[in-house]
CSV table of C-alpha atoms in Angstrom, one decimal:
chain,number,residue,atom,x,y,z
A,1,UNK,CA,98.1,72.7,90.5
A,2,UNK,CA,100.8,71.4,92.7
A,3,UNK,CA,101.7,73.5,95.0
A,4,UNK,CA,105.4,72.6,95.3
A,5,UNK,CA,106.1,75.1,92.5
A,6,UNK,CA,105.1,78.2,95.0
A,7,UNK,CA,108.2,76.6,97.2
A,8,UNK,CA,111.1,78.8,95.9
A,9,UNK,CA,109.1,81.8,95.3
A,10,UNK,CA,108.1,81.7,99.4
A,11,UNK,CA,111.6,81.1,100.4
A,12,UNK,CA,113.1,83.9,98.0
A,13,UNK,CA,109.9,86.0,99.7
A,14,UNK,CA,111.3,85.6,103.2
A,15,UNK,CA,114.8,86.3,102.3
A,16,UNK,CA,114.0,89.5,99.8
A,17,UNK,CA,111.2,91.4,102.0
A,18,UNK,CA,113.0,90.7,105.3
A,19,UNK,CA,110.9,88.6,106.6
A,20,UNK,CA,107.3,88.8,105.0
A,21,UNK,CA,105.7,85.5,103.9
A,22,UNK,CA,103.4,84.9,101.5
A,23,UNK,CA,99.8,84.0,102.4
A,24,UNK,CA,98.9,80.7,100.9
A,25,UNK,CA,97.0,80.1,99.2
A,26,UNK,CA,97.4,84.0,97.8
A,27,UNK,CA,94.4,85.0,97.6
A,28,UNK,CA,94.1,84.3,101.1
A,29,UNK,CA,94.0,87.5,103.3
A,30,UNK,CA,95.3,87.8,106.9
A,31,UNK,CA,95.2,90.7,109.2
A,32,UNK,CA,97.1,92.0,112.7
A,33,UNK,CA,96.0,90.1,115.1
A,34,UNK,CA,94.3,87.1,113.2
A,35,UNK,CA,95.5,83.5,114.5
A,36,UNK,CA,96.6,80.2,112.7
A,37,UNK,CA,97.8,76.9,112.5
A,38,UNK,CA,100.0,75.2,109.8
A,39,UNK,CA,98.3,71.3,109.1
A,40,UNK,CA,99.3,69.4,106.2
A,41,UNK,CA,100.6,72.1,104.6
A,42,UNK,CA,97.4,74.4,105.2
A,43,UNK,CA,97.4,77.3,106.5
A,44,UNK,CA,94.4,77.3,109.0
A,45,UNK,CA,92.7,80.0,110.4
A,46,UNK,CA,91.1,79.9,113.6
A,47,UNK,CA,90.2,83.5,114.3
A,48,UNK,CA,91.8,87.1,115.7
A,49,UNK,CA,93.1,87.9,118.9
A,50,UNK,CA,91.1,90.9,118.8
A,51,UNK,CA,87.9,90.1,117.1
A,52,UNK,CA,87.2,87.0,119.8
A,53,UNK,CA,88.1,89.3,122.7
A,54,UNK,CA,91.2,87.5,123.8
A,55,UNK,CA,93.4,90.7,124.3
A,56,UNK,CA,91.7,94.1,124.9
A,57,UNK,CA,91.8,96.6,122.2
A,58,UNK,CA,92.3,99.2,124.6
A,59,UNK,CA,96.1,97.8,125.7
A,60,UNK,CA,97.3,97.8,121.8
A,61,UNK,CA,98.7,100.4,119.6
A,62,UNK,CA,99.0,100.1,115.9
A,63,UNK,CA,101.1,101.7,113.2
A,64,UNK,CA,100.2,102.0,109.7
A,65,UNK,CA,101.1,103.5,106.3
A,66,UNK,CA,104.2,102.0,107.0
A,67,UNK,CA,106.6,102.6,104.1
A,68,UNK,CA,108.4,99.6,102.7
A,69,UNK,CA,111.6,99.4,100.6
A,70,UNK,CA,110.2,98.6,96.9
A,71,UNK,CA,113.1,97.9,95.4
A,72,UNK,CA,112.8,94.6,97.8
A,73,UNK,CA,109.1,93.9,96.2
A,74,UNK,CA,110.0,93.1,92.9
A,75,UNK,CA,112.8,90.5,92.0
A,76,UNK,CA,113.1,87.0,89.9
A,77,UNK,CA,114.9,83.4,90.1
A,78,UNK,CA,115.7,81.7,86.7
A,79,UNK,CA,114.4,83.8,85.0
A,80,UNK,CA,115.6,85.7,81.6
A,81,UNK,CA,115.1,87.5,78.8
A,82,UNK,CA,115.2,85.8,75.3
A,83,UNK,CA,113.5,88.9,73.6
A,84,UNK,CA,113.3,92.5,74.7
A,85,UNK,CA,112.7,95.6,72.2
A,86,UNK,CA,110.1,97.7,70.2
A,87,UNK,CA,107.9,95.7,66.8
A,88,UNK,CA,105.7,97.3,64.7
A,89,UNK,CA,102.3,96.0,63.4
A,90,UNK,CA,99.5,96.9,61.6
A,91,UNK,CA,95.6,97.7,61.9
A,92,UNK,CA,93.0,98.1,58.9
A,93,UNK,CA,91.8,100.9,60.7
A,94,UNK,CA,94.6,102.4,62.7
A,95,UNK,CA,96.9,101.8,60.5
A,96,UNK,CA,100.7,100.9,61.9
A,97,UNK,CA,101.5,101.2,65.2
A,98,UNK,CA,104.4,100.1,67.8
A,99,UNK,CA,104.0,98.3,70.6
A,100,UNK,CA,107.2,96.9,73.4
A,101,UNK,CA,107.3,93.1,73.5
A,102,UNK,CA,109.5,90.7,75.5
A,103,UNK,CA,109.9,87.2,75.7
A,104,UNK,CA,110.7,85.7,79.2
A,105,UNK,CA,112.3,82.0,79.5
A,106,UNK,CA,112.6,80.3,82.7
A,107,UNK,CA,115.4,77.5,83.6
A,108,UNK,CA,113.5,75.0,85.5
A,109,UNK,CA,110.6,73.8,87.8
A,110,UNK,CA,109.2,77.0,89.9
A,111,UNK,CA,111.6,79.8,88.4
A,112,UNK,CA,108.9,82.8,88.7
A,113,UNK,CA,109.6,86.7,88.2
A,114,UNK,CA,107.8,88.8,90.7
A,115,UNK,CA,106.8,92.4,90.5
A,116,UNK,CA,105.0,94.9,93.2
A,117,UNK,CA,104.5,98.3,93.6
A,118,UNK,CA,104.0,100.5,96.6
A,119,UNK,CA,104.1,98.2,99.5
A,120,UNK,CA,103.4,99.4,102.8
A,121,UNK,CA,102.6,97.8,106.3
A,122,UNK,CA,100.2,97.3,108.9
A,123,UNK,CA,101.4,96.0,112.5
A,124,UNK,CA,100.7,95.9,115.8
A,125,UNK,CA,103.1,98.6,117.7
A,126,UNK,CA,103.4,97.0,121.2
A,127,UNK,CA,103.4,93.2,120.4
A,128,UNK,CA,105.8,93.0,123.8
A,129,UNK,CA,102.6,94.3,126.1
A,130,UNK,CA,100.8,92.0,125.3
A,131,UNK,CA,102.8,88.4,124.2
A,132,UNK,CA,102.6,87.1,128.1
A,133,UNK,CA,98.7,87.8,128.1
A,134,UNK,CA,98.2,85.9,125.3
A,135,UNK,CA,100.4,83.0,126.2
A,136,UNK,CA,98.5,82.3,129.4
A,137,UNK,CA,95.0,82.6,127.5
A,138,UNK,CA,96.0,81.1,124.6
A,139,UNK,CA,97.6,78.2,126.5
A,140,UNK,CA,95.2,77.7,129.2
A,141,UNK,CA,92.5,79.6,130.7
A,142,UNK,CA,90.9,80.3,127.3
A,143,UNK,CA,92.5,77.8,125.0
A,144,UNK,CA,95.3,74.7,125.3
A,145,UNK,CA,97.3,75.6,122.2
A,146,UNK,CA,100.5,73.7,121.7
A,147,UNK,CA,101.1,74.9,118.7
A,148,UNK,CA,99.9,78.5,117.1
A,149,UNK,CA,100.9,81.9,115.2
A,150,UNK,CA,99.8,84.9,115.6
A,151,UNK,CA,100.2,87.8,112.3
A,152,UNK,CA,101.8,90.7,114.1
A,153,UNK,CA,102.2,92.4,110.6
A,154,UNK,CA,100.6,92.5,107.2
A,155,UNK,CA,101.2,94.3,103.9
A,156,UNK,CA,100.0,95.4,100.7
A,157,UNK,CA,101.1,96.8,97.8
A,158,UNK,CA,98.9,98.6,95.4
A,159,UNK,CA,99.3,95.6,92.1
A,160,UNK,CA,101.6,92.7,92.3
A,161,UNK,CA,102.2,90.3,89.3
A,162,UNK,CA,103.7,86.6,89.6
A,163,UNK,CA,104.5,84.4,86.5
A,164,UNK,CA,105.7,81.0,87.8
A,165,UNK,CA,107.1,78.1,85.5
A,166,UNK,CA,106.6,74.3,85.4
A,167,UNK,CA,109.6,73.1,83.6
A,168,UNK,CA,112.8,74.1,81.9
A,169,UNK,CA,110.4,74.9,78.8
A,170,UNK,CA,108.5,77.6,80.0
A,171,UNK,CA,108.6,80.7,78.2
A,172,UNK,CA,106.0,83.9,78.5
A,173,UNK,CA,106.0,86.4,75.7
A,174,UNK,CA,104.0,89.6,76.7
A,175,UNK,CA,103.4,92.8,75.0
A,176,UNK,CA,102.3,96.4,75.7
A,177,UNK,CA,101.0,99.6,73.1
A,178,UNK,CA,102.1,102.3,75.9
A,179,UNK,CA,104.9,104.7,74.8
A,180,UNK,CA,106.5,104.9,78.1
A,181,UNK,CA,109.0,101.4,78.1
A,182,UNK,CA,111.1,101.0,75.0
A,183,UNK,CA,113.8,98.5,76.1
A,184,UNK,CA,112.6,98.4,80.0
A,185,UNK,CA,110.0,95.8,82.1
A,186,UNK,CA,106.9,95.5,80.8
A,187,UNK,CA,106.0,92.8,83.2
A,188,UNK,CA,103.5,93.7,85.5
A,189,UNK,CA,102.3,96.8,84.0
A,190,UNK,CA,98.4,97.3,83.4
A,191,UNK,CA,98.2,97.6,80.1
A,192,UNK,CA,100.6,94.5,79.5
A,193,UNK,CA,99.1,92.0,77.5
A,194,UNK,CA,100.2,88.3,77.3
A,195,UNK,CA,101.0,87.3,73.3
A,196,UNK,CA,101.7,83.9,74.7
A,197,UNK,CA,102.3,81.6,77.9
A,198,UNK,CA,103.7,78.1,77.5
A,199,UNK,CA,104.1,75.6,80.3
A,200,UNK,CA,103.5,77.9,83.1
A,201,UNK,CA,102.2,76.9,85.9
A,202,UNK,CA,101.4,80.5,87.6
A,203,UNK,CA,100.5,83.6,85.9
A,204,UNK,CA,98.5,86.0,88.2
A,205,UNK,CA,98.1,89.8,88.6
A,206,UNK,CA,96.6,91.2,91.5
A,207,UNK,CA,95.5,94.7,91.2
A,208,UNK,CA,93.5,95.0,94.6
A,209,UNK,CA,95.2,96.2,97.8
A,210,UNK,CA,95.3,92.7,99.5
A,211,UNK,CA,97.1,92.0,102.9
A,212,UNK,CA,98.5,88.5,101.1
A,213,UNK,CA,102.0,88.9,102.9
A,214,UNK,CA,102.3,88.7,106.6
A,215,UNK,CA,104.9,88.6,109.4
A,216,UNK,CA,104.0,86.3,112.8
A,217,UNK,CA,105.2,85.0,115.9
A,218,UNK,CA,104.7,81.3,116.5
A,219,UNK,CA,104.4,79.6,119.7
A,220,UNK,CA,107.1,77.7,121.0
A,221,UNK,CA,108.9,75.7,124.0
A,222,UNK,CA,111.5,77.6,126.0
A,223,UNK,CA,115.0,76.6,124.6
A,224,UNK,CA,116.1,75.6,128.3
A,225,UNK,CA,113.7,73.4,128.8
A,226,UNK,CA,114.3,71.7,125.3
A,227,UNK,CA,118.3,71.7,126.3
A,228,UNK,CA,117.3,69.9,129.9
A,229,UNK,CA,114.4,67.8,127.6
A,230,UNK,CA,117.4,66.5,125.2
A,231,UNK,CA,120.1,66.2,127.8
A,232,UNK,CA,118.0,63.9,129.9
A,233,UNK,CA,117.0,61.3,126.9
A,234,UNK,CA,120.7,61.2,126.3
A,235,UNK,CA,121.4,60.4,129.8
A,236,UNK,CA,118.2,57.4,129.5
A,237,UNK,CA,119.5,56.2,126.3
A,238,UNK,CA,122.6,55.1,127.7
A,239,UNK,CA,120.6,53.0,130.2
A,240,UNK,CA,118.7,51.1,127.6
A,241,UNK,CA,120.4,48.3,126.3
A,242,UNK,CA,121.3,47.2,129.9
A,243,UNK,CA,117.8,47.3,130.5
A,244,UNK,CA,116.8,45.6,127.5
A,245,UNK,CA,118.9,42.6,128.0
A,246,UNK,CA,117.7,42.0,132.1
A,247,UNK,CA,114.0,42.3,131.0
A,248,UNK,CA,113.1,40.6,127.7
A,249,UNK,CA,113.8,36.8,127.7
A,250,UNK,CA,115.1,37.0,124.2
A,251,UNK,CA,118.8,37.3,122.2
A,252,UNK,CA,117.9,41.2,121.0
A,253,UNK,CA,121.1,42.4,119.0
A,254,UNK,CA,122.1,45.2,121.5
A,255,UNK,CA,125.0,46.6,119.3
A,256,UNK,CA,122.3,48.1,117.0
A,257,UNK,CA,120.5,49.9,119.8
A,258,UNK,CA,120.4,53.2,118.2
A,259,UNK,CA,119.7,56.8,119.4
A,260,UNK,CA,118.6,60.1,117.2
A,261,UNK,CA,118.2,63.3,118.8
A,262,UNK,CA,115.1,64.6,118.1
A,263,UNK,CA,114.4,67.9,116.1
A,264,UNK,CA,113.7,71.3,117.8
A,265,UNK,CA,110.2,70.8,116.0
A,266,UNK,CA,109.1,67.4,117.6
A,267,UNK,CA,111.2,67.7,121.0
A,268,UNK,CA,108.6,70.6,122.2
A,269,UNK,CA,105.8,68.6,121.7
A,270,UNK,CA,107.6,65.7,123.6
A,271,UNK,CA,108.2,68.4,126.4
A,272,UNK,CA,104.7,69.0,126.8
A,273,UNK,CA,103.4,65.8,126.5
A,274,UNK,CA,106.0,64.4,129.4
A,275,UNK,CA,104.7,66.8,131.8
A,276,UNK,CA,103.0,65.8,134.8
A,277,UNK,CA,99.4,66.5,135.5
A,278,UNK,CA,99.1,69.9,136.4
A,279,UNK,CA,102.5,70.9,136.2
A,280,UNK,CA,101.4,73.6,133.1
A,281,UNK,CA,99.2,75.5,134.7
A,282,UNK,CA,98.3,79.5,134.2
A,283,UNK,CA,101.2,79.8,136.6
A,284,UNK,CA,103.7,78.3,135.1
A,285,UNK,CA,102.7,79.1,131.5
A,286,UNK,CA,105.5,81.8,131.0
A,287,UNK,CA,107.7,79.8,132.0
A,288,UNK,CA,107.4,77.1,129.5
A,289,UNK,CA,106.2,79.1,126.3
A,290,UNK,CA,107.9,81.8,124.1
A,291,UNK,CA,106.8,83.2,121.0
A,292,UNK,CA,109.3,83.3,118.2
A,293,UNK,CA,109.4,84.9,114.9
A,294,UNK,CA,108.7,82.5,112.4
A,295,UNK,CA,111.0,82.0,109.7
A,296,UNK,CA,112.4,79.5,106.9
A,297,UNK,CA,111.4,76.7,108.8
A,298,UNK,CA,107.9,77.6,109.0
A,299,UNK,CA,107.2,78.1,105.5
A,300,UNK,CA,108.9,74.8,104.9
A,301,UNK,CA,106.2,73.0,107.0
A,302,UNK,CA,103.5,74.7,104.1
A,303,UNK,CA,104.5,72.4,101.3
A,304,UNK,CA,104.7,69.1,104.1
A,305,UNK,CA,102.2,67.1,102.6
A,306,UNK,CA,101.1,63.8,104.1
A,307,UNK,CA,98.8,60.8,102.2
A,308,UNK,CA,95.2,61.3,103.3
């Protein structure tokens, strides 16, 4: 399956649940506390702040049972409904019966309808007691991450459905014998039953309580040290092509000498690696590194796929 399709439902994710992401793949779990890196577009896990002793269990609170808006947990994107309503059928032994049916056509390449119920939270309660801790351990005396998240809240919900289509041709019709719907949403329901599923690429119902949605802080590079980072290749660049034409013995074009400014992304690695030796140390950790809630961006980097 390629897992471009997921791309809009993640996004539409983030934005709905106000900040939750998806765990991918979905049958993934992730707790409080458990650690990760994003690689190719995989989600990696490496292990839990608590489990491998980095923080003690003693200095964190939790909260849980947290109650979260449903109405946020169930939505749709291209998505409609071609047929809606109440059919009749017939059994040799029952005899006739009804039954609700709908028929649900989606407009394109990843148009999904999603449905949950119940969802609730998990998180850890004093993330701010204990975020300079882990930068120093996490950074140096126990580990020399550069890059990292950390899940400071997961949730469940007690079923979640997701139908997903691969092209402008998809269409699910579904159908259900309960009394209880008449012209409402049948999708997602337990006793639903799919009549028919053409070209989709996702159809999944999930009716264990899972912690597949998570919200983390990532690790990053202090924005001042980016701002100085940035300001002093500008000041280089200009520098270059005076260089360029007293070293090399050769007729370079120097009009085309160009300059990008690198991305936020790639301009903290360059940070770090620019450092002199020693110059991160467990000292000077906190004043380097940041943790940051990640976002849009993040989930962007799960469907960045490079050629193996």
């Amino acid at each position: 399956m390629e897992t471009a399709v997921f791309k809009k439902f993640y996004k539409k994710f983030y934005n709905k649940t106000n900040g939750f992401i998806p765990t991918k793949p979905l049958n993934q779990n992730l707790y409080p506390g458990d650690f990760f890196q994003i690689k190719n577009g995989e989600l990696i896990l490496l292990g839990n702040i608590f489990r491998n002793r980095i923080v003690s269990v003693a200095d964190v609170s939790f909260e849980y049972d947290i109650k979260l808006n449903a109405s946020s947990w169930s939505f749709s994107d291209g998505v409609s409904k071609l047929y809606s309503g109440r059919d009749s059928g017939h059994n040799p032994i029952e005899g006739e019966y009804k039954y609700s049916k709908q028929i649900l056509a989606f407009d394109g390449f990843g148009s999904f309808f999603f449905k949950s119920n119940n969802p609730e939270a998990a998180k850890i309660g004093n993330w701010g007691a204990i975020q300079n801790e882990l930068i120093i351990k996490l950074t140096q005396t126990l580990f020399s991450f550069r890059e990292l998240y950390v899940v400071t809240e997961t949730a469940i919900t007690s079923d979640w459905t997701l139908a997903i289509g691969g092209s402008d041709k998809a269409e699910l019709e579904i159908a259900t014998e309960s009394e209880n719907f008449g012209l409402v949403d049948i999708f997602g329901d337990a006793s639903c039953k799919t009549i028919q599923a053409r070209e989709i690429e996702f159809y999944h119902r999930e009716s264990r309580k899972k912690p597949s949605f998570f919200k983390a802080k990532k690790l990053t590079v202090r924005q001042e040290h980016l701002d100085v980072f940035i300001s002093q290749l500008v000041q280089e660049y200009t520098k270059i092509p005076s260089w360029i034409e007293n070293f090399y013995d050769f007729d370079f074009n120097l009009e085309d000498v160009g300059f990008s400014t690198p991305n936020p992304t790639n301009a903290q690695t360059c940070v770090l690696d620019m450092l002199q030796a020693n110059q991160l140390n467990p000292n000077t950790a906190l004043a380097y590194f940041t943790w940051e809630d990640a976002n849009l961006d993040d989930i962007e980097k799960l469907f960045i796929t490079y050629g193996s």
